[in-house]
């Protein structure tokens, strides 16, 4: 029997113009970490996120790292970070020799719990050890409760680095993700909603700090005819070739968001059939006024409410059919590398990690692929 094609969780989906822009970069010999595509891509990102300034970088991780540097985070400082996220949200805290403190999530959006954040800030304030920054994340494209988080952060005068790596195209009451924090961070890694194959961006309304980000990301060369350095520099700038891909991808972002939201609706409809039949599959629901880009559709299956059916049964059965699914992010407070870190917990992210599953969510999923996914799920549910 011919082996079935792999159905990916989230694969790149190229539009019509990316190759033309890459060809332009070659034809004009702008094969460097600067050039017209970089400038145009940055302008497009500013428009999309309604921010005043953007620096296109080599990754989302480098954008978080530069944000921490620009906020003066150094050894001995603490930084508060959402616990359930990809490790790249937290690793740059360690690059700076600072100490992360992890904050659990609330049940509505699965993101940083403003109540826990408040408790953590109160305690830090009493100990005269306020964090230098707070990093909330918009998990799977669902906006965190930003107005609550920003209000509490402002009360204590702590800047917010908004990790919008998964949330380009999402918004709260029309205000785009990436525009809430002192800094916004985007990622264009291969699995994100749009991609440059690898890349990221740092957003801010402050011209000076973004100028400084550009300076630091291109090796911090002082203005002199020779190579002169009075700061530690980084090689974090985006290539003009990759910015050409990004320019083309931005043109199709709205289509990609629509397709991913459509995936979510299809899954929701599909599972409602089982939910009408004694199951209780849960989704990441949009609070009033919230608009998720639905980067990944995720479900939560509590075996106690689902006739004993577990996330792992679904994951392993789909794996046999060559359908890629994945447990939700493993919270940072459970990671070996952060085992000695302090955290403020309420059980929400532990439950999400135990029972949550990300389903194939690419904007390029075909009808045939959806049929295979639903057929496989039908077989699983029919046994319970
Ligand atoms: C992908 C991702 C990052 C890192 O972005 P890269 O471009 O891969 O470095 C950071 N935070 C979150 C939440 C992400 O999903």
Short mmCIF file of C-alpha atoms and ligand atoms in Angstrom, two decimals:
data_model
loop_
_atom_site.label_atom_id
_atom_site.label_comp_id
_atom_site.label_asym_id
_atom_site.label_seq_id
_atom_site.Cartn_x
_atom_site.Cartn_y
_atom_site.Cartn_z
CA UNK A 1 0.00 0.00 0.00
CA UNK A 2 1.25 3.46 -0.85
CA UNK A 3 2.09 5.42 2.27
CA UNK A 4 -0.21 8.36 2.89
CA UNK A 5 1.19 11.88 2.49
CA UNK A 6 1.97 13.61 5.72
CA UNK A 7 -0.55 16.20 6.87
CA UNK A 8 1.41 18.93 8.63
CA UNK A 9 0.40 20.97 11.65
CA UNK A 10 1.23 24.25 9.89
CA UNK A 11 3.25 24.50 6.71
CA UNK A 12 4.39 27.52 4.67
CA UNK A 13 1.84 28.85 2.18
CA UNK A 14 3.41 31.03 -0.49
CA UNK A 15 1.37 33.57 -2.49
CA UNK A 16 1.77 34.83 -6.04
CA UNK A 17 4.40 37.55 -5.73
CA UNK A 18 7.08 36.31 -3.33
CA UNK A 19 9.28 34.78 -6.04
CA UNK A 20 9.05 37.94 -8.14
CA UNK A 21 10.30 40.02 -5.20
CA UNK A 22 13.13 37.57 -4.52
CA UNK A 23 14.06 37.75 -8.21
CA UNK A 24 14.08 41.55 -7.97
CA UNK A 25 16.52 41.32 -5.08
CA UNK A 26 18.80 39.14 -7.23
CA UNK A 27 18.41 41.29 -10.34
CA UNK A 28 19.37 44.45 -8.43
CA UNK A 29 22.08 42.67 -6.38
CA UNK A 30 20.48 43.70 -3.07
CA UNK A 31 21.65 40.47 -1.41
CA UNK A 32 22.41 41.97 1.97
CA UNK A 33 20.86 42.57 5.38
CA UNK A 34 19.56 45.90 4.09
CA UNK A 35 17.83 47.13 0.94
CA UNK A 36 14.51 48.26 -0.53
CA UNK A 37 12.57 45.10 0.42
CA UNK A 38 13.62 45.45 4.06
CA UNK A 39 12.39 49.06 4.09
CA UNK A 40 9.12 48.17 2.33
CA UNK A 41 8.51 45.16 4.58
CA UNK A 42 9.04 47.30 7.69
CA UNK A 43 6.60 49.89 6.37
CA UNK A 44 4.05 47.16 5.66
CA UNK A 45 4.43 45.76 9.19
CA UNK A 46 3.92 49.22 10.69
CA UNK A 47 0.70 49.64 8.69
CA UNK A 48 -0.54 46.16 9.53
CA UNK A 49 0.11 46.51 13.27
CA UNK A 50 -0.67 50.25 13.51
CA UNK A 51 2.71 50.90 15.10
CA UNK A 52 4.98 53.82 14.21
CA UNK A 53 8.25 51.91 13.81
CA UNK A 54 9.41 48.39 12.97
CA UNK A 55 12.83 46.77 12.65
CA UNK A 56 12.95 43.60 10.54
CA UNK A 57 15.22 41.06 12.21
CA UNK A 58 16.56 37.53 11.76
CA UNK A 59 14.04 35.98 14.20
CA UNK A 60 11.39 36.61 16.82
CA UNK A 61 13.87 35.39 19.42
CA UNK A 62 16.35 38.13 18.44
CA UNK A 63 13.53 40.69 18.68
CA UNK A 64 12.81 39.64 22.28
CA UNK A 65 16.52 39.69 23.07
CA UNK A 66 16.93 43.24 21.70
CA UNK A 67 13.82 44.42 23.58
CA UNK A 68 15.36 43.18 26.83
CA UNK A 69 18.68 44.87 26.02
CA UNK A 70 16.93 48.14 25.15
CA UNK A 71 15.09 48.01 28.49
CA UNK A 72 18.44 47.62 30.24
CA UNK A 73 17.81 44.07 31.49
CA UNK A 74 21.01 42.65 32.95
CA UNK A 75 22.39 40.14 35.42
CA UNK A 76 20.57 40.28 38.75
CA UNK A 77 17.30 41.60 37.23
CA UNK A 78 14.04 39.68 37.10
CA UNK A 79 11.63 39.45 34.17
CA UNK A 80 8.07 38.12 34.43
CA UNK A 81 7.08 35.81 31.58
CA UNK A 82 3.97 33.83 30.69
CA UNK A 83 4.59 30.20 31.65
CA UNK A 84 2.75 28.44 28.84
CA UNK A 85 4.58 29.49 25.68
CA UNK A 86 7.36 28.47 23.35
CA UNK A 87 10.76 28.56 25.11
CA UNK A 88 11.90 31.40 22.82
CA UNK A 89 9.75 33.79 24.89
CA UNK A 90 11.92 33.08 27.93
CA UNK A 91 15.38 32.08 26.69
CA UNK A 92 16.55 35.66 25.94
CA UNK A 93 16.01 36.49 29.65
CA UNK A 94 18.80 33.99 30.32
CA UNK A 95 20.96 35.39 27.50
CA UNK A 96 21.02 38.60 29.58
CA UNK A 97 21.89 36.70 32.76
CA UNK A 98 18.57 37.80 34.28
CA UNK A 99 16.10 35.63 36.20
CA UNK A 100 12.69 34.65 34.83
CA UNK A 101 9.60 34.39 37.02
CA UNK A 102 6.76 32.51 35.38
CA UNK A 103 3.10 33.53 35.53
CA UNK A 104 0.26 31.10 34.87
CA UNK A 105 -2.71 31.71 32.57
CA UNK A 106 -6.41 32.46 32.93
CA UNK A 107 -9.00 30.07 31.50
CA UNK A 108 -10.58 32.42 28.95
CA UNK A 109 -7.71 33.14 26.53
CA UNK A 110 -5.11 30.68 27.97
CA UNK A 111 -2.74 33.65 28.37
CA UNK A 112 -1.12 35.50 31.30
CA UNK A 113 -3.58 35.81 34.19
CA UNK A 114 -3.87 39.50 35.15
CA UNK A 115 -4.90 38.49 38.71
CA UNK A 116 -1.77 36.39 39.23
CA UNK A 117 0.33 39.10 37.63
CA UNK A 118 -1.07 41.57 40.15
CA UNK A 119 -0.23 39.26 43.07
CA UNK A 120 3.29 38.71 41.73
CA UNK A 121 3.87 42.45 41.26
CA UNK A 122 2.53 43.27 44.74
CA UNK A 123 4.92 40.78 46.26
CA UNK A 124 7.87 41.95 44.13
CA UNK A 125 7.10 45.54 45.09
CA UNK A 126 7.09 44.68 48.81
CA UNK A 127 10.48 42.99 48.35
CA UNK A 128 11.73 45.99 46.35
CA UNK A 129 12.48 43.65 43.50
CA UNK A 130 10.13 44.74 40.70
CA UNK A 131 10.78 43.04 37.35
CA UNK A 132 12.43 45.01 34.55
CA UNK A 133 9.86 43.75 32.04
CA UNK A 134 6.72 41.62 31.65
CA UNK A 135 6.33 39.26 28.67
CA UNK A 136 2.73 38.21 27.93
CA UNK A 137 2.08 36.00 24.88
CA UNK A 138 -0.89 35.71 22.49
CA UNK A 139 -1.01 31.92 22.42
CA UNK A 140 -2.02 30.33 19.10
CA UNK A 141 -3.09 33.80 17.91
CA UNK A 142 -5.55 34.50 20.74
CA UNK A 143 -4.98 37.94 22.23
CA UNK A 144 -4.07 38.03 25.93
CA UNK A 145 -6.13 40.31 28.20
CA UNK A 146 -3.95 43.27 27.26
CA UNK A 147 -5.90 46.17 28.74
CA UNK A 148 -5.89 44.48 32.18
CA UNK A 149 -2.22 43.47 31.87
CA UNK A 150 -1.09 46.92 30.70
CA UNK A 151 -3.11 48.65 33.44
CA UNK A 152 -1.45 46.57 36.18
CA UNK A 153 2.00 46.93 34.58
CA UNK A 154 1.53 50.72 34.42
CA UNK A 155 0.49 50.81 38.07
CA UNK A 156 3.95 49.48 38.93
CA UNK A 157 5.77 51.26 36.10
CA UNK A 158 6.99 48.04 34.47
CA UNK A 159 7.31 47.95 30.64
CA UNK A 160 5.60 45.20 28.64
CA UNK A 161 7.24 43.20 25.84
CA UNK A 162 4.29 41.83 23.90
CA UNK A 163 5.17 38.47 22.35
CA UNK A 164 2.91 38.57 19.28
CA UNK A 165 4.98 35.94 17.45
CA UNK A 166 1.88 33.80 16.87
CA UNK A 167 -0.62 36.62 16.55
CA UNK A 168 0.00 38.73 13.44
CA UNK A 169 -3.47 39.68 12.15
CA UNK A 170 -5.19 39.28 15.54
CA UNK A 171 -6.70 42.22 17.42
CA UNK A 172 -8.80 43.39 20.36
CA UNK A 173 -11.62 45.74 19.34
CA UNK A 174 -9.68 46.52 16.18
CA UNK A 175 -6.37 47.31 17.94
CA UNK A 176 -3.76 44.94 16.45
CA UNK A 177 -1.68 42.53 18.49
CA UNK A 178 1.88 43.85 18.58
CA UNK A 179 0.71 47.42 19.26
CA UNK A 180 -0.14 47.13 22.97
CA UNK A 181 3.22 46.82 24.67
CA UNK A 182 6.22 49.11 25.04
CA UNK A 183 7.61 46.68 22.47
CA UNK A 184 5.84 44.26 20.16
CA UNK A 185 7.51 41.12 18.81
CA UNK A 186 6.65 39.24 15.61
CA UNK A 187 8.00 36.00 14.14
CA UNK A 188 8.09 34.84 10.52
CA UNK A 189 9.42 31.36 11.19
CA UNK A 190 8.37 28.66 8.71
CA UNK A 191 5.41 27.45 10.75
CA UNK A 192 3.90 30.87 11.55
CA UNK A 193 0.85 32.42 9.86
CA UNK A 194 3.13 34.15 7.36
CA UNK A 195 6.78 33.32 6.89
CA UNK A 196 10.06 34.64 5.52
CA UNK A 197 11.47 31.10 6.04
CA UNK A 198 13.01 32.58 9.19
CA UNK A 199 12.70 36.08 10.53
CA UNK A 200 11.13 38.41 13.04
CA UNK A 201 10.43 42.03 13.84
CA UNK A 202 10.55 44.45 16.76
CA UNK A 203 7.76 47.03 16.92
CA UNK A 204 7.50 50.26 18.88
CA UNK A 205 6.03 53.77 18.65
CA UNK A 206 9.38 55.16 19.83
CA UNK A 207 11.59 56.09 16.86
CA UNK A 208 14.72 56.28 18.98
CA UNK A 209 14.59 52.74 20.39
CA UNK A 210 13.89 51.18 16.98
CA UNK A 211 16.82 53.14 15.53
CA UNK A 212 18.90 51.73 18.38
CA UNK A 213 17.59 48.21 17.62
CA UNK A 214 18.76 48.61 14.02
CA UNK A 215 22.17 49.78 15.26
CA UNK A 216 22.59 46.87 17.70
CA UNK A 217 21.31 44.33 15.14
CA UNK A 218 24.00 45.33 12.63
CA UNK A 219 27.03 44.85 14.91
CA UNK A 220 26.82 48.26 16.66
CA UNK A 221 29.26 50.08 14.41
CA UNK A 222 30.00 53.61 15.57
CA UNK A 223 30.21 56.20 12.79
CA UNK A 224 33.86 56.07 11.84
CA UNK A 225 35.73 55.10 8.64
CA UNK A 226 37.26 52.12 10.45
CA UNK A 227 35.43 49.49 12.51
CA UNK A 228 34.84 51.12 15.87
CA UNK A 229 32.60 49.73 18.61
CA UNK A 230 31.50 51.15 21.94
CA UNK A 231 28.56 48.70 22.41
CA UNK A 232 28.21 44.93 22.10
CA UNK A 233 26.77 44.31 18.66
CA UNK A 234 24.62 41.52 17.23
CA UNK A 235 24.08 40.13 13.75
CA UNK A 236 20.29 40.14 13.92
CA UNK A 237 19.17 42.08 10.82
CA UNK A 238 16.85 40.57 8.20
CA UNK A 239 18.21 39.89 4.73
CA UNK A 240 16.74 41.82 1.79
CA UNK A 241 16.12 38.49 0.01
CA UNK A 242 13.95 37.22 2.89
CA UNK A 243 12.21 40.59 3.25
CA UNK A 244 11.11 40.07 -0.37
CA UNK A 245 9.33 36.89 0.72
CA UNK A 246 7.84 38.82 3.65
CA UNK A 247 6.56 41.59 1.39
CA UNK A 248 4.68 39.04 -0.71
CA UNK A 249 3.39 37.22 2.37
CA UNK A 250 2.00 40.43 3.89
CA UNK A 251 -0.12 40.90 0.76
CA UNK A 252 -1.91 37.60 1.50
CA UNK A 253 -2.06 37.88 5.30
CA UNK A 254 -5.80 38.64 5.35
CA UNK A 255 -6.47 35.54 3.20
CA UNK A 256 -4.33 33.42 5.52
CA UNK A 257 -6.21 34.65 8.60
CA UNK A 258 -9.55 33.97 6.88
CA UNK A 259 -8.44 30.45 5.92
CA UNK A 260 -7.23 29.64 9.45
CA UNK A 261 -10.40 31.00 11.00
CA UNK A 262 -12.33 28.87 8.56
CA UNK A 263 -10.32 25.81 9.70
CA UNK A 264 -11.34 26.58 13.26
CA UNK A 265 -15.03 26.77 12.30
CA UNK A 266 -14.80 23.46 10.45
CA UNK A 267 -13.27 21.74 13.46
CA UNK A 268 -15.80 23.32 15.78
CA UNK A 269 -18.67 22.10 13.60
CA UNK A 270 -17.13 18.67 13.34
CA UNK A 271 -16.69 18.29 17.11
CA UNK A 272 -20.18 19.66 17.88
CA UNK A 273 -21.47 16.38 16.44
CA UNK A 274 -19.61 14.53 19.20
CA UNK A 275 -20.39 17.14 21.83
CA UNK A 276 -24.10 16.50 21.12
CA UNK A 277 -23.37 12.86 21.79
CA UNK A 278 -21.95 12.91 25.31
CA UNK A 279 -18.50 14.37 24.69
CA UNK A 280 -17.20 17.71 25.93
CA UNK A 281 -14.41 18.86 23.64
CA UNK A 282 -13.37 22.41 24.54
CA UNK A 283 -11.92 25.18 22.38
CA UNK A 284 -9.99 28.40 22.92
CA UNK A 285 -12.96 30.81 22.84
CA UNK A 286 -12.81 34.45 21.76
CA UNK A 287 -13.99 36.81 24.48
CA UNK A 288 -16.28 39.65 23.31
CA UNK A 289 -14.33 42.04 21.05
CA UNK A 290 -11.38 39.64 20.66
CA UNK A 291 -10.31 38.52 17.20
CA UNK A 292 -7.88 35.58 17.02
CA UNK A 293 -5.97 34.82 13.80
CA UNK A 294 -6.59 31.15 14.71
CA UNK A 295 -2.97 30.34 13.86
CA UNK A 296 -3.53 26.87 15.30
CA UNK A 297 -6.83 25.26 16.21
CA UNK A 298 -6.45 23.60 19.61
CA UNK A 299 -8.81 21.39 21.57
CA UNK A 300 -8.87 20.34 25.21
CA UNK A 301 -10.10 16.82 26.09
CA UNK A 302 -10.60 16.15 29.76
CA UNK A 303 -10.86 12.32 29.92
CA UNK A 304 -13.16 12.59 32.96
CA UNK A 305 -15.72 14.41 30.80
CA UNK A 306 -15.09 12.43 27.60
CA UNK A 307 -15.79 8.78 28.42
CA UNK A 308 -12.10 8.22 29.17
CA UNK A 309 -10.89 9.44 25.78
CA UNK A 310 -7.50 11.13 26.15
CA UNK A 311 -5.48 13.57 24.12
CA UNK A 312 -2.77 10.94 23.74
CA UNK A 313 -5.14 8.41 22.14
CA UNK A 314 -6.07 11.00 19.53
CA UNK A 315 -2.46 12.09 18.97
CA UNK A 316 -1.07 8.57 18.63
CA UNK A 317 -3.90 7.33 16.40
CA UNK A 318 -3.51 10.30 14.07
CA UNK A 319 0.26 9.80 14.03
CA UNK A 320 -0.24 6.27 12.65
CA UNK A 321 -2.26 7.87 9.82
CA UNK A 322 0.64 10.29 9.19
CA UNK A 323 -1.37 13.24 10.49
CA UNK A 324 0.71 15.61 12.60
CA UNK A 325 -0.80 16.91 15.83
CA UNK A 326 1.00 18.16 18.94
CA UNK A 327 0.34 18.66 22.65
CA UNK A 328 0.00 22.34 23.63
CA UNK A 329 3.21 24.11 24.70
CA UNK A 330 4.79 22.56 27.76
CA UNK A 331 4.74 25.32 30.40
CA UNK A 332 8.12 26.84 31.25
CA UNK A 333 7.69 26.07 34.96
CA UNK A 334 7.70 22.36 33.98
CA UNK A 335 10.82 22.60 31.79
CA UNK A 336 14.05 21.06 33.12
CA UNK A 337 16.04 24.17 32.12
CA UNK A 338 13.81 26.38 34.30
CA UNK A 339 13.29 23.93 37.18
CA UNK A 340 14.82 26.31 39.74
CA UNK A 341 12.80 29.32 38.57
CA UNK A 342 10.08 30.91 40.66
CA UNK A 343 6.53 30.75 39.38
CA UNK A 344 2.98 31.86 40.24
CA UNK A 345 0.64 28.99 39.40
CA UNK A 346 -3.08 28.25 39.38
CA UNK A 347 -3.23 24.90 37.53
CA UNK A 348 -4.55 26.32 34.23
CA UNK A 349 -1.43 25.76 32.11
CA UNK A 350 -0.80 22.34 33.70
CA UNK A 351 -4.28 21.27 32.61
CA UNK A 352 -3.81 22.69 29.12
CA UNK A 353 -0.56 20.78 28.75
CA UNK A 354 -2.09 17.53 30.07
CA UNK A 355 -5.21 17.61 27.92
CA UNK A 356 -4.62 20.01 25.02
CA UNK A 357 -3.91 19.13 21.41
CA UNK A 358 -3.02 21.29 18.39
CA UNK A 359 -4.70 20.08 15.20
CA UNK A 360 -3.49 20.46 11.59
CA UNK A 361 -4.19 24.14 10.89
CA UNK A 362 -2.37 25.21 7.72
CA UNK A 363 -4.08 27.77 5.49
CA UNK A 364 -3.31 25.38 2.61
CA UNK A 365 -5.12 22.29 3.96
CA UNK A 366 -7.03 20.57 1.16
CA UNK A 367 -10.51 19.02 1.16
CA UNK A 368 -8.87 15.65 0.81
CA UNK A 369 -6.72 16.28 3.87
CA UNK A 370 -9.71 17.44 5.92
CA UNK A 371 -11.56 14.24 4.90
CA UNK A 372 -8.64 12.12 6.11
CA UNK A 373 -8.50 14.03 9.41
CA UNK A 374 -12.25 13.71 10.06
CA UNK A 375 -12.31 10.06 9.02
CA UNK A 376 -9.52 9.28 11.46
CA UNK A 377 -11.31 11.18 14.24
CA UNK A 378 -14.60 9.39 13.44
CA UNK A 379 -12.87 6.04 13.94
CA UNK A 380 -11.49 7.15 17.30
CA UNK A 381 -14.78 8.53 18.63
CA UNK A 382 -16.76 5.50 17.45
CA UNK A 383 -14.80 3.36 19.92
CA UNK A 384 -15.96 5.39 22.95
C1 LIG B 1 7.84 31.26 17.25
C2 LIG B 1 7.80 31.95 18.56
C3 LIG B 1 8.87 32.73 19.03
C4 LIG B 1 10.21 32.77 18.37
O1 LIG B 1 10.24 33.21 17.09
P1 LIG B 1 11.43 32.73 16.13
O2 LIG B 1 11.23 33.59 14.92
O3 LIG B 1 11.24 31.27 15.85
O4 LIG B 1 12.72 33.02 16.81
C5 LIG B 1 8.72 33.40 20.22
N1 LIG B 1 7.60 33.30 20.94
C6 LIG B 1 6.57 32.55 20.53
C7 LIG B 1 5.35 32.51 21.37
C8 LIG B 1 6.64 31.83 19.34
O5 LIG B 1 5.62 31.05 18.97
#
